[in-house]
């Protein structure tokens, strides 16, 4: 009977230790999986932010250049109306790079 009690206690300890080891391995695996997911999400967010920033900057530069060209065309049209002897094409050719 005493041997049986010792065996039962030993079995119980082994089960608890095994369960604790399994839990730690599982927790470690879960942490690693969460880290991998977080890394991938961070990369995608960074890529998206970068794409959005590039698009905003490109849109802003395009708008500024378009506005400058439109202003130059309006200025040339205004001057052409005052001085009809010089053609618009000649003026555009002189003003645009």
CSV table of C-alpha atoms in Angstrom, one decimal:
chain,number,residue,atom,x,y,z
A,1,UNK,CA,0.0,0.0,0.0
A,2,UNK,CA,2.8,2.3,0.8
A,3,UNK,CA,4.5,1.6,-2.5
A,4,UNK,CA,1.2,2.3,-4.3
A,5,UNK,CA,0.9,5.7,-2.6
A,6,UNK,CA,4.5,6.5,-3.6
A,7,UNK,CA,3.9,5.4,-7.1
A,8,UNK,CA,0.7,7.5,-7.3
A,9,UNK,CA,2.5,10.5,-6.0
A,10,UNK,CA,5.3,10.0,-8.4
A,11,UNK,CA,2.9,9.6,-11.3
A,12,UNK,CA,1.1,12.8,-10.2
A,13,UNK,CA,4.3,14.7,-10.0
A,14,UNK,CA,5.4,13.5,-13.5
A,15,UNK,CA,2.0,14.5,-14.9
A,16,UNK,CA,2.3,17.9,-13.4
A,17,UNK,CA,5.8,18.5,-14.6
A,18,UNK,CA,4.9,17.2,-18.0
A,19,UNK,CA,1.9,19.4,-18.2
A,20,UNK,CA,4.0,22.4,-17.0
A,21,UNK,CA,6.6,21.7,-19.7
A,22,UNK,CA,3.9,21.3,-22.3
A,23,UNK,CA,2.3,24.6,-21.2
A,24,UNK,CA,5.6,26.4,-21.4
A,25,UNK,CA,6.4,25.0,-24.8
A,26,UNK,CA,2.9,25.9,-26.0
A,27,UNK,CA,3.2,29.4,-24.4
A,28,UNK,CA,6.6,29.8,-26.1
A,29,UNK,CA,5.2,28.7,-29.5
A,30,UNK,CA,2.3,31.0,-29.0
A,31,UNK,CA,4.6,33.9,-28.2
A,32,UNK,CA,6.7,33.1,-31.3
A,33,UNK,CA,3.6,32.9,-33.5
A,34,UNK,CA,2.3,36.2,-32.1
A,35,UNK,CA,5.7,37.8,-32.7
A,36,UNK,CA,5.7,36.6,-36.3
A,37,UNK,CA,2.2,37.9,-36.9
A,38,UNK,CA,3.1,41.2,-35.3
A,39,UNK,CA,6.2,41.5,-37.6
A,40,UNK,CA,4.2,40.8,-40.7
A,41,UNK,CA,1.5,43.2,-39.7
A,42,UNK,CA,4.1,45.9,-39.0
A,43,UNK,CA,5.8,45.3,-42.4
A,44,UNK,CA,2.4,45.6,-44.1
A,45,UNK,CA,1.5,48.7,-42.2
A,46,UNK,CA,4.9,50.3,-42.9
A,47,UNK,CA,4.6,49.4,-46.6
A,48,UNK,CA,1.1,50.8,-46.7
A,49,UNK,CA,2.1,54.0,-44.9
A,50,UNK,CA,5.1,54.3,-47.3
A,51,UNK,CA,2.8,53.8,-50.3
A,52,UNK,CA,0.3,56.4,-48.9
A,53,UNK,CA,3.1,58.9,-48.2
A,54,UNK,CA,4.5,58.4,-51.7
A,55,UNK,CA,1.1,58.8,-53.3
A,56,UNK,CA,0.4,62.0,-51.3
A,57,UNK,CA,3.7,63.5,-52.1
A,58,UNK,CA,3.3,62.6,-55.8
A,59,UNK,CA,-0.2,64.0,-55.9
A,60,UNK,CA,1.0,67.2,-54.2
A,61,UNK,CA,3.9,67.6,-56.6
A,62,UNK,CA,1.7,66.9,-59.6
A,63,UNK,CA,-0.8,69.5,-58.4
A,64,UNK,CA,1.9,72.1,-57.8
A,65,UNK,CA,3.4,71.5,-61.3
A,66,UNK,CA,0.0,71.5,-62.9
A,67,UNK,CA,-0.9,74.8,-61.1
A,68,UNK,CA,2.4,76.4,-62.3
A,69,UNK,CA,1.8,75.3,-65.9
A,70,UNK,CA,-1.7,76.6,-65.8
A,71,UNK,CA,-0.6,79.9,-64.3
A,72,UNK,CA,2.1,80.2,-67.1
A,73,UNK,CA,-0.4,79.5,-69.8
A,74,UNK,CA,-2.9,82.0,-68.4
A,75,UNK,CA,-0.1,84.6,-68.1
A,76,UNK,CA,0.9,83.9,-71.7
A,77,UNK,CA,-2.7,84.1,-72.9
A,78,UNK,CA,-3.1,87.4,-71.1
A,79,UNK,CA,0.0,88.8,-72.7
A,80,UNK,CA,-0.9,87.4,-76.1
A,81,UNK,CA,-4.2,89.3,-75.9
A,82,UNK,CA,-2.3,92.5,-75.2
A,83,UNK,CA,0.3,91.8,-77.9
A,84,UNK,CA,-1.3,89.8,-80.7
A,85,UNK,CA,1.8,90.1,-82.9
A,86,UNK,CA,3.7,87.4,-81.0
A,87,UNK,CA,2.1,83.9,-81.3
A,88,UNK,CA,1.2,81.9,-78.2
A,89,UNK,CA,3.3,78.9,-79.5
A,90,UNK,CA,6.4,81.1,-79.7
A,91,UNK,CA,5.8,82.4,-76.2
A,92,UNK,CA,5.2,78.9,-74.8
A,93,UNK,CA,8.4,77.7,-76.5
A,94,UNK,CA,10.4,80.5,-74.8
A,95,UNK,CA,8.9,80.0,-71.3
A,96,UNK,CA,8.7,76.3,-70.9
A,97,UNK,CA,11.9,74.4,-70.1
